[in-house]
Amino acid sequence: MSGQTQPTLPLPEAASPASSPRRRRGWIGWLIAIVIVVGLAIVAWFVAEHITRDILTRTVREQVITQLALPEDQQVDVGFDEPVLPQVIGGRLDRLDVSSDAVPLGDVVADVSVRARDVPIRVDAGDIGSAEATVTFGEDQLQTLLAQVEGVPEAGLTLVPPDVRVEADLSLFALTVPLGIDLTPSAVDGDIVLSPAVVRIGGAELTTEGLRDRFGSAADAVLRDYPICIRDRLPAGLTVREVRVERAALVAEVDVDGAIIRDPALQANGTCA
C-alpha cells in the first residue's frame, strides 16, 4: 500500500559510526598523561631528595664547626642513611655519621668520628637514641698527653700493640738502671690509664712482680698506673669507655650522652680533678 511507512533497514556494519578508535585514542592519551605525571613526580622526588641531603649536610657541618669552635675550613664529613627526605619529614634521622681529622683538643689534635642513631631533626624533639664516638691519637700526640702526667719518663714512647712502650730509669742509691716498660691502656672513670705489664732489663724480660722481687719497694717508683685525663678536652657528655693501641695510634671508644643535643652543660668541656 502506498500510504504505509516502509520500515527502516539497519545500516551495514561498515557504515556504523567509528567510535571505538576514538575511545582507544582517549585512553592512550590518559595513559601518556599519567606516565608523564608519574615521571615528573619521580624527578621532583629525586630533586627534593638531593636538595634536602645537601641542606642537611651543610647544616650539620656548620653546627659541628660552631659547637666545637673548629676552624672555618675544617674538613667535616657527614653521612646518613638514604633516602633522607622521608626521615626529615618524619622528624628523625635513622643514622648520622660525622667525622673529621686533626680536630684540635686543647694542645693536641685527634681524629674524631661519631655515629648517632635515631637523631631528632629539632632540638626540642627529644634526645638522641644512641651515640658513640671514636677518638684517635697519634704517637706524638700521646707523647704530649703523657708528658703532662707527673712522674712519667721524658723519653719518647712507641706504640707496640697492644701496649705503649716507654723507657724509664730506676734509681737505686747511686745507681741508675735503664728499664723498658710496656704499659697496657684501659679506661677508668673516664680517664685513659696506662698500667705496667712487662719490664725489660738489658734484654731480659720480667713481670712487674719479678721486678719487685729483685729491687723491692724501689721499683714502685716506675711500677705504677699513669692516668691521662682528657675530660677537659672533650664535651662533658662524652665518656671514655674503652682504650686500645693500634698501629701508630691510641684509640679511645667514647660513649655519648643522648641529651647532649639539647643540654649546654653536656656540650661544654668537662673537667679534670
PDB file of C-alpha atoms in Angstrom:
ATOM      1  CA  MET A   1       0.000   0.000   0.000  1.00  0.00           C
ATOM      2  CA  SER A   2       1.305   3.388  -0.993  1.00  0.00           C
ATOM      3  CA  GLY A   3       0.241   5.148   2.245  1.00  0.00           C
ATOM      4  CA  GLN A   4       2.128   2.810   4.567  1.00  0.00           C
ATOM      5  CA  THR A   5       5.505   3.750   6.006  1.00  0.00           C
ATOM      6  CA  GLN A   6       8.306   1.494   4.922  1.00  0.00           C
ATOM      7  CA  PRO A   7      10.387   0.019   7.764  1.00  0.00           C
ATOM      8  CA  THR A   8      13.873   1.493   8.204  1.00  0.00           C
ATOM      9  CA  LEU A   9      16.554  -1.008   7.380  1.00  0.00           C
ATOM     10  CA  PRO A  10      19.710  -1.133   9.589  1.00  0.00           C
ATOM     11  CA  LEU A  11      22.855   0.340   8.145  1.00  0.00           C
ATOM     12  CA  PRO A  12      25.509  -2.070   7.066  1.00  0.00           C
ATOM     13  CA  GLU A  13      28.129  -2.721   9.742  1.00  0.00           C
ATOM     14  CA  ALA A  14      30.734  -0.886   7.746  1.00  0.00           C
ATOM     15  CA  ALA A  15      28.549   2.206   7.823  1.00  0.00           C
ATOM     16  CA  SER A  16      28.233   2.334  11.684  1.00  0.00           C
ATOM     17  CA  PRO A  17      29.926   5.310  13.470  1.00  0.00           C
ATOM     18  CA  ALA A  18      33.620   4.563  14.219  1.00  0.00           C
ATOM     19  CA  SER A  19      33.515   5.430  17.968  1.00  0.00           C
ATOM     20  CA  SER A  20      35.829   2.609  19.219  1.00  0.00           C
ATOM     21  CA  PRO A  21      39.098   4.007  17.777  1.00  0.00           C
ATOM     22  CA  ARG A  22      38.323   7.398  19.329  1.00  0.00           C
ATOM     23  CA  ARG A  23      37.772   5.747  22.710  1.00  0.00           C
ATOM     24  CA  ARG A  24      41.092   3.922  22.339  1.00  0.00           C
ATOM     25  CA  ARG A  25      42.832   7.133  21.424  1.00  0.00           C
ATOM     26  CA  GLY A  26      41.298   8.757  24.523  1.00  0.00           C
ATOM     27  CA  TRP A  27      42.606   6.021  26.840  1.00  0.00           C
ATOM     28  CA  ILE A  28      46.051   6.214  25.283  1.00  0.00           C
ATOM     29  CA  GLY A  29      46.104   9.944  25.891  1.00  0.00           C
ATOM     30  CA  TRP A  30      45.194   9.476  29.537  1.00  0.00           C
ATOM     31  CA  LEU A  31      47.842   6.774  29.904  1.00  0.00           C
ATOM     32  CA  ILE A  32      50.502   9.032  28.429  1.00  0.00           C
ATOM     33  CA  ALA A  33      49.427  11.851  30.743  1.00  0.00           C
ATOM     34  CA  ILE A  34      49.636   9.548  33.787  1.00  0.00           C
ATOM     35  CA  VAL A  35      53.103   8.345  32.771  1.00  0.00           C
ATOM     36  CA  ILE A  36      54.262  11.952  32.355  1.00  0.00           C
ATOM     37  CA  VAL A  37      52.847  12.954  35.745  1.00  0.00           C
ATOM     38  CA  VAL A  38      54.443   9.948  37.451  1.00  0.00           C
ATOM     39  CA  GLY A  39      57.739  10.689  35.714  1.00  0.00           C
ATOM     40  CA  LEU A  40      57.642  14.315  36.823  1.00  0.00           C
ATOM     41  CA  ALA A  41      56.804  13.209  40.379  1.00  0.00           C
ATOM     42  CA  ILE A  42      59.808  10.878  40.398  1.00  0.00           C
ATOM     43  CA  VAL A  43      62.065  13.615  39.073  1.00  0.00           C
ATOM     44  CA  ALA A  44      60.680  16.026  41.660  1.00  0.00           C
ATOM     45  CA  TRP A  45      61.288  13.453  44.394  1.00  0.00           C
ATOM     46  CA  PHE A  46      64.934  12.991  43.400  1.00  0.00           C
ATOM     47  CA  VAL A  47      65.428  16.740  43.107  1.00  0.00           C
ATOM     48  CA  ALA A  48      63.865  17.243  46.557  1.00  0.00           C
ATOM     49  CA  GLU A  49      65.999  14.390  47.940  1.00  0.00           C
ATOM     50  CA  HIS A  50      69.166  15.953  46.537  1.00  0.00           C
ATOM     51  CA  ILE A  51      68.283  19.401  47.886  1.00  0.00           C
ATOM     52  CA  THR A  52      67.339  18.005  51.304  1.00  0.00           C
ATOM     53  CA  ARG A  53      70.552  15.971  51.519  1.00  0.00           C
ATOM     54  CA  ASP A  54      72.644  18.993  50.555  1.00  0.00           C
ATOM     55  CA  ILE A  55      70.937  21.291  53.067  1.00  0.00           C
ATOM     56  CA  LEU A  56      71.189  18.708  55.827  1.00  0.00           C
ATOM     57  CA  THR A  57      74.890  18.081  55.147  1.00  0.00           C
ATOM     58  CA  ARG A  58      75.726  21.775  55.218  1.00  0.00           C
ATOM     59  CA  THR A  59      73.644  22.372  58.353  1.00  0.00           C
ATOM     60  CA  VAL A  60      75.288  19.534  60.290  1.00  0.00           C
ATOM     61  CA  ARG A  61      78.763  20.636  59.207  1.00  0.00           C
ATOM     62  CA  GLU A  62      78.120  24.249  60.225  1.00  0.00           C
ATOM     63  CA  GLN A  63      76.725  23.175  63.612  1.00  0.00           C
ATOM     64  CA  VAL A  64      79.723  20.931  64.304  1.00  0.00           C
ATOM     65  CA  ILE A  65      82.177  23.695  63.454  1.00  0.00           C
ATOM     66  CA  THR A  66      80.244  26.213  65.572  1.00  0.00           C
ATOM     67  CA  GLN A  67      79.649  24.000  68.603  1.00  0.00           C
ATOM     68  CA  LEU A  68      83.231  22.699  68.716  1.00  0.00           C
ATOM     69  CA  ALA A  69      84.788  26.048  67.786  1.00  0.00           C
ATOM     70  CA  LEU A  70      86.650  24.492  64.875  1.00  0.00           C
ATOM     71  CA  PRO A  71      88.372  26.468  62.104  1.00  0.00           C
ATOM     72  CA  GLU A  72      86.006  27.504  59.328  1.00  0.00           C
ATOM     73  CA  ASP A  73      87.980  25.485  56.788  1.00  0.00           C
ATOM     74  CA  GLN A  74      87.943  22.307  58.910  1.00  0.00           C
ATOM     75  CA  GLN A  75      87.055  19.281  56.778  1.00  0.00           C
ATOM     76  CA  VAL A  76      83.974  17.629  58.287  1.00  0.00           C
ATOM     77  CA  ASP A  77      82.475  14.575  56.602  1.00  0.00           C
ATOM     78  CA  VAL A  78      78.755  13.905  57.097  1.00  0.00           C
ATOM     79  CA  GLY A  79      76.833  10.765  56.198  1.00  0.00           C
ATOM     80  CA  PHE A  80      73.390   9.294  56.767  1.00  0.00           C
ATOM     81  CA  ASP A  81      71.072   6.554  55.560  1.00  0.00           C
ATOM     82  CA  GLU A  82      69.186   7.256  52.354  1.00  0.00           C
ATOM     83  CA  PRO A  83      66.632   8.305  51.305  1.00  0.00           C
ATOM     84  CA  VAL A  84      66.856  11.326  53.596  1.00  0.00           C
ATOM     85  CA  LEU A  85      63.626  13.102  52.659  1.00  0.00           C
ATOM     86  CA  PRO A  86      61.247  10.639  54.416  1.00  0.00           C
ATOM     87  CA  GLN A  87      63.410  10.822  57.554  1.00  0.00           C
ATOM     88  CA  VAL A  88      63.324  14.611  57.558  1.00  0.00           C
ATOM     89  CA  ILE A  89      59.572  14.570  57.059  1.00  0.00           C
ATOM     90  CA  GLY A  90      59.319  12.120  59.961  1.00  0.00           C
ATOM     91  CA  GLY A  91      61.421  14.387  62.152  1.00  0.00           C
ATOM     92  CA  ARG A  92      64.262  11.960  62.991  1.00  0.00           C
ATOM     93  CA  LEU A  93      67.311  10.581  61.185  1.00  0.00           C
ATOM     94  CA  ASP A  94      67.878   6.835  61.358  1.00  0.00           C
ATOM     95  CA  ARG A  95      71.654   7.289  61.361  1.00  0.00           C
ATOM     96  CA  LEU A  96      74.048  10.221  61.343  1.00  0.00           C
ATOM     97  CA  ASP A  97      77.831   9.877  60.896  1.00  0.00           C
ATOM     98  CA  VAL A  98      80.202  12.803  61.447  1.00  0.00           C
ATOM     99  CA  SER A  99      83.990  12.579  61.216  1.00  0.00           C
ATOM    100  CA  SER A 100      86.966  14.903  60.986  1.00  0.00           C
ATOM    101  CA  ASP A 101      90.744  14.517  61.117  1.00  0.00           C
ATOM    102  CA  ALA A 102      93.169  16.595  63.175  1.00  0.00           C
ATOM    103  CA  VAL A 103      90.484  18.060  65.416  1.00  0.00           C
ATOM    104  CA  PRO A 104      92.054  20.466  67.963  1.00  0.00           C
ATOM    105  CA  LEU A 105      91.596  19.185  71.532  1.00  0.00           C
ATOM    106  CA  GLY A 106      93.448  21.693  73.642  1.00  0.00           C
ATOM    107  CA  ASP A 107      97.170  21.344  72.987  1.00  0.00           C
ATOM    108  CA  VAL A 108      96.775  18.150  70.949  1.00  0.00           C
ATOM    109  CA  VAL A 109      94.854  17.037  67.880  1.00  0.00           C
ATOM    110  CA  ALA A 110      92.959  13.821  67.245  1.00  0.00           C
ATOM    111  CA  ASP A 111      90.910  12.144  64.544  1.00  0.00           C
ATOM    112  CA  VAL A 112      87.298  12.037  65.716  1.00  0.00           C
ATOM    113  CA  SER A 113      84.312  10.150  64.362  1.00  0.00           C
ATOM    114  CA  VAL A 114      80.781   9.991  65.767  1.00  0.00           C
ATOM    115  CA  ARG A 115      77.905   7.660  64.895  1.00  0.00           C
ATOM    116  CA  ALA A 116      74.458   8.527  66.214  1.00  0.00           C
ATOM    117  CA  ARG A 117      71.134   6.745  65.685  1.00  0.00           C
ATOM    118  CA  ASP A 118      67.567   7.988  65.968  1.00  0.00           C
ATOM    119  CA  VAL A 119      68.602  11.637  65.818  1.00  0.00           C
ATOM    120  CA  PRO A 120      65.874  14.304  66.183  1.00  0.00           C
ATOM    121  CA  ILE A 121      65.799  16.990  63.496  1.00  0.00           C
ATOM    122  CA  ARG A 122      64.667  19.639  66.003  1.00  0.00           C
ATOM    123  CA  VAL A 123      66.421  20.277  69.305  1.00  0.00           C
ATOM    124  CA  ASP A 124      63.086  20.268  71.179  1.00  0.00           C
ATOM    125  CA  ALA A 125      62.099  16.856  69.767  1.00  0.00           C
ATOM    126  CA  GLY A 126      63.865  14.745  72.398  1.00  0.00           C
ATOM    127  CA  ASP A 127      67.249  13.114  72.902  1.00  0.00           C
ATOM    128  CA  ILE A 128      69.416  11.121  70.526  1.00  0.00           C
ATOM    129  CA  GLY A 129      68.505   7.440  70.687  1.00  0.00           C
ATOM    130  CA  SER A 130      72.126   6.270  70.960  1.00  0.00           C
ATOM    131  CA  ALA A 131      75.554   7.592  70.018  1.00  0.00           C
ATOM    132  CA  GLU A 132      79.205   6.694  70.297  1.00  0.00           C
ATOM    133  CA  ALA A 133      82.460   8.286  69.224  1.00  0.00           C
ATOM    134  CA  THR A 134      85.994   7.216  68.410  1.00  0.00           C
ATOM    135  CA  VAL A 135      88.929   9.494  69.289  1.00  0.00           C
ATOM    136  CA  THR A 136      92.300   8.543  67.810  1.00  0.00           C
ATOM    137  CA  PHE A 137      95.633   9.972  68.985  1.00  0.00           C
ATOM    138  CA  GLY A 138      98.900   9.547  67.096  1.00  0.00           C
ATOM    139  CA  GLU A 139     102.176   8.698  68.854  1.00  0.00           C
ATOM    140  CA  ASP A 140     103.337  12.307  69.021  1.00  0.00           C
ATOM    141  CA  GLN A 141     100.006  13.459  70.426  1.00  0.00           C
ATOM    142  CA  LEU A 142     100.048  10.727  73.060  1.00  0.00           C
ATOM    143  CA  GLN A 143     103.580  11.768  73.972  1.00  0.00           C
ATOM    144  CA  THR A 144     102.294  15.293  74.620  1.00  0.00           C
ATOM    145  CA  LEU A 145      99.493  13.962  76.819  1.00  0.00           C
ATOM    146  CA  LEU A 146     101.764  11.593  78.697  1.00  0.00           C
ATOM    147  CA  ALA A 147     104.372  14.291  79.316  1.00  0.00           C
ATOM    148  CA  GLN A 148     101.798  16.147  81.412  1.00  0.00           C
ATOM    149  CA  VAL A 149     101.453  13.215  83.844  1.00  0.00           C
ATOM    150  CA  GLU A 150     103.625  13.595  86.927  1.00  0.00           C
ATOM    151  CA  GLY A 151     106.467  11.119  87.162  1.00  0.00           C
ATOM    152  CA  VAL A 152     106.305   9.933  83.566  1.00  0.00           C
ATOM    153  CA  PRO A 153     109.707   9.461  81.886  1.00  0.00           C
ATOM    154  CA  GLU A 154     110.590  12.194  79.424  1.00  0.00           C
ATOM    155  CA  ALA A 155     111.984   9.732  76.891  1.00  0.00           C
ATOM    156  CA  GLY A 156     109.987   9.045  73.752  1.00  0.00           C
ATOM    157  CA  LEU A 157     107.390   6.333  73.503  1.00  0.00           C
ATOM    158  CA  THR A 158     106.395   3.862  70.808  1.00  0.00           C
ATOM    159  CA  LEU A 159     103.103   2.123  70.247  1.00  0.00           C
ATOM    160  CA  VAL A 160     103.527  -1.631  70.028  1.00  0.00           C
ATOM    161  CA  PRO A 161     100.061  -3.202  70.010  1.00  0.00           C
ATOM    162  CA  PRO A 162      98.583  -3.940  72.438  1.00  0.00           C
ATOM    163  CA  ASP A 163     100.856  -1.771  74.619  1.00  0.00           C
ATOM    164  CA  VAL A 164     102.534   1.614  74.934  1.00  0.00           C
ATOM    165  CA  ARG A 165     106.299   1.126  75.270  1.00  0.00           C
ATOM    166  CA  VAL A 166     108.364   3.672  77.228  1.00  0.00           C
ATOM    167  CA  GLU A 167     111.907   3.875  78.531  1.00  0.00           C
ATOM    168  CA  ALA A 168     112.490   4.730  82.198  1.00  0.00           C
ATOM    169  CA  ASP A 169     115.299   4.881  84.726  1.00  0.00           C
ATOM    170  CA  LEU A 170     115.124   3.090  88.053  1.00  0.00           C
ATOM    171  CA  SER A 171     117.217   4.838  90.718  1.00  0.00           C
ATOM    172  CA  LEU A 172     118.924   2.605  93.256  1.00  0.00           C
ATOM    173  CA  PHE A 173     121.002   4.690  95.617  1.00  0.00           C
ATOM    174  CA  ALA A 174     123.891   5.876  93.417  1.00  0.00           C
ATOM    175  CA  LEU A 175     122.943   3.574  90.535  1.00  0.00           C
ATOM    176  CA  THR A 176     120.594   4.162  87.631  1.00  0.00           C
ATOM    177  CA  VAL A 177     119.084   1.111  85.986  1.00  0.00           C
ATOM    178  CA  PRO A 178     117.556   1.682  82.500  1.00  0.00           C
ATOM    179  CA  LEU A 179     114.254  -0.083  82.010  1.00  0.00           C
ATOM    180  CA  GLY A 180     111.856  -0.674  79.162  1.00  0.00           C
ATOM    181  CA  ILE A 181     108.239  -0.782  80.306  1.00  0.00           C
ATOM    182  CA  ASP A 182     105.217  -1.952  78.352  1.00  0.00           C
ATOM    183  CA  LEU A 183     102.109  -0.100  79.541  1.00  0.00           C
ATOM    184  CA  THR A 184      98.676  -1.585  78.869  1.00  0.00           C
ATOM    185  CA  PRO A 185      95.927   1.008  78.293  1.00  0.00           C
ATOM    186  CA  SER A 186      92.463   0.878  79.855  1.00  0.00           C
ATOM    187  CA  ALA A 187      89.591   3.234  80.676  1.00  0.00           C
ATOM    188  CA  VAL A 188      88.928   4.023  84.350  1.00  0.00           C
ATOM    189  CA  ASP A 189      86.234   6.537  85.354  1.00  0.00           C
ATOM    190  CA  GLY A 190      86.517   8.297  82.003  1.00  0.00           C
ATOM    191  CA  ASP A 191      90.303   8.566  82.092  1.00  0.00           C
ATOM    192  CA  ILE A 192      92.917   6.773  79.999  1.00  0.00           C
ATOM    193  CA  VAL A 193      95.068   4.716  82.362  1.00  0.00           C
ATOM    194  CA  LEU A 194      98.387   3.114  81.363  1.00  0.00           C
ATOM    195  CA  SER A 195      99.384   0.215  83.641  1.00  0.00           C
ATOM    196  CA  PRO A 196     102.762  -1.614  83.677  1.00  0.00           C
ATOM    197  CA  ALA A 197     102.556  -5.113  82.259  1.00  0.00           C
ATOM    198  CA  VAL A 198     106.081  -6.179  81.264  1.00  0.00           C
ATOM    199  CA  VAL A 199     109.518  -4.814  82.195  1.00  0.00           C
ATOM    200  CA  ARG A 200     112.772  -5.334  80.260  1.00  0.00           C
ATOM    201  CA  ILE A 201     116.251  -5.033  81.755  1.00  0.00           C
ATOM    202  CA  GLY A 202     119.254  -5.461  79.500  1.00  0.00           C
ATOM    203  CA  GLY A 203     117.379  -7.754  77.157  1.00  0.00           C
ATOM    204  CA  ALA A 204     115.787  -9.803  79.952  1.00  0.00           C
ATOM    205  CA  GLU A 205     112.012  -9.629  80.298  1.00  0.00           C
ATOM    206  CA  LEU A 206     110.366  -9.559  83.721  1.00  0.00           C
ATOM    207  CA  THR A 207     106.859  -9.292  85.070  1.00  0.00           C
ATOM    208  CA  THR A 208     106.087  -6.423  87.415  1.00  0.00           C
ATOM    209  CA  GLU A 209     106.155  -8.904  90.295  1.00  0.00           C
ATOM    210  CA  GLY A 210     109.564 -10.142  89.171  1.00  0.00           C
ATOM    211  CA  LEU A 211     110.939  -6.584  89.175  1.00  0.00           C
ATOM    212  CA  ARG A 212     109.644  -6.012  92.707  1.00  0.00           C
ATOM    213  CA  ASP A 213     111.157  -9.271  93.852  1.00  0.00           C
ATOM    214  CA  ARG A 214     114.514  -8.105  92.519  1.00  0.00           C
ATOM    215  CA  PHE A 215     114.505  -4.452  93.561  1.00  0.00           C
ATOM    216  CA  GLY A 216     111.913  -4.296  96.333  1.00  0.00           C
ATOM    217  CA  SER A 217     109.980  -1.111  97.026  1.00  0.00           C
ATOM    218  CA  ALA A 218     112.368   0.930  94.862  1.00  0.00           C
ATOM    219  CA  ALA A 219     110.519  -0.495  91.842  1.00  0.00           C
ATOM    220  CA  ASP A 220     107.303   1.226  92.949  1.00  0.00           C
ATOM    221  CA  ALA A 221     108.624   4.495  91.520  1.00  0.00           C
ATOM    222  CA  VAL A 222     108.100   3.193  87.995  1.00  0.00           C
ATOM    223  CA  LEU A 223     105.631   0.355  88.532  1.00  0.00           C
ATOM    224  CA  ARG A 224     102.515   2.423  88.935  1.00  0.00           C
ATOM    225  CA  ASP A 225      99.484   3.433  86.933  1.00  0.00           C
ATOM    226  CA  TYR A 226      99.771   6.523  84.735  1.00  0.00           C
ATOM    227  CA  PRO A 227      96.344   8.247  84.385  1.00  0.00           C
ATOM    228  CA  ILE A 228      95.794  10.551  81.417  1.00  0.00           C
ATOM    229  CA  CYS A 229      92.784  12.831  81.763  1.00  0.00           C
ATOM    230  CA  ILE A 230      91.245  14.085  78.528  1.00  0.00           C
ATOM    231  CA  ARG A 231      87.885  15.036  80.050  1.00  0.00           C
ATOM    232  CA  ASP A 232      88.833  18.717  79.901  1.00  0.00           C
ATOM    233  CA  ARG A 233      89.423  18.347  76.153  1.00  0.00           C
ATOM    234  CA  LEU A 234      86.049  16.730  75.378  1.00  0.00           C
ATOM    235  CA  PRO A 235      82.429  17.797  75.906  1.00  0.00           C
ATOM    236  CA  ALA A 236      81.118  16.718  79.319  1.00  0.00           C
ATOM    237  CA  GLY A 237      78.559  14.496  77.577  1.00  0.00           C
ATOM    238  CA  LEU A 238      81.349  12.212  76.330  1.00  0.00           C
ATOM    239  CA  THR A 239      82.826   9.445  78.499  1.00  0.00           C
ATOM    240  CA  VAL A 240      85.797   7.255  77.547  1.00  0.00           C
ATOM    241  CA  ARG A 241      84.614   3.634  77.695  1.00  0.00           C
ATOM    242  CA  GLU A 242      87.433   1.609  76.155  1.00  0.00           C
ATOM    243  CA  VAL A 243      91.037   2.202  75.085  1.00  0.00           C
ATOM    244  CA  ARG A 244      93.289   0.171  72.796  1.00  0.00           C
ATOM    245  CA  VAL A 245      96.555   0.506  70.941  1.00  0.00           C
ATOM    246  CA  GLU A 246      96.556   0.108  67.185  1.00  0.00           C
ATOM    247  CA  ARG A 247      99.343   0.606  64.677  1.00  0.00           C
ATOM    248  CA  ALA A 248     100.825   4.058  65.428  1.00  0.00           C
ATOM    249  CA  ALA A 249      97.671   5.172  67.248  1.00  0.00           C
ATOM    250  CA  LEU A 250      95.923   5.091  70.612  1.00  0.00           C
ATOM    251  CA  VAL A 251      92.181   4.667  70.080  1.00  0.00           C
ATOM    252  CA  ALA A 252      89.575   5.663  72.666  1.00  0.00           C
ATOM    253  CA  GLU A 253      85.984   4.459  72.294  1.00  0.00           C
ATOM    254  CA  VAL A 254      83.639   7.018  73.811  1.00  0.00           C
ATOM    255  CA  ASP A 255      80.001   6.898  74.942  1.00  0.00           C
ATOM    256  CA  VAL A 256      77.895   9.948  74.084  1.00  0.00           C
ATOM    257  CA  ASP A 257      75.006  11.104  76.266  1.00  0.00           C
ATOM    258  CA  GLY A 258      71.896  11.410  74.096  1.00  0.00           C
ATOM    259  CA  ALA A 259      70.871  14.608  75.871  1.00  0.00           C
ATOM    260  CA  ILE A 260      73.950  16.427  74.572  1.00  0.00           C
ATOM    261  CA  ILE A 261      71.897  17.691  71.656  1.00  0.00           C
ATOM    262  CA  ARG A 262      69.874  19.973  73.964  1.00  0.00           C
ATOM    263  CA  ASP A 263      71.865  20.355  77.200  1.00  0.00           C
ATOM    264  CA  PRO A 264      74.502  23.149  77.188  1.00  0.00           C
ATOM    265  CA  ALA A 265      76.163  21.669  80.287  1.00  0.00           C
ATOM    266  CA  LEU A 266      76.893  18.455  78.374  1.00  0.00           C
ATOM    267  CA  GLN A 267      78.155  20.400  75.367  1.00  0.00           C
ATOM    268  CA  ALA A 268      80.708  22.328  77.453  1.00  0.00           C
ATOM    269  CA  ASN A 269      84.100  20.733  78.107  1.00  0.00           C
ATOM    270  CA  GLY A 270      84.424  18.561  81.173  1.00  0.00           C
ATOM    271  CA  THR A 271      86.992  18.999  83.942  1.00  0.00           C
ATOM    272  CA  CYS A 272      89.896  17.047  85.367  1.00  0.00           C
ATOM    273  CA  ALA A 273      90.061  16.670  89.134  1.00  0.00           C
TER     274      ALA A 273
END
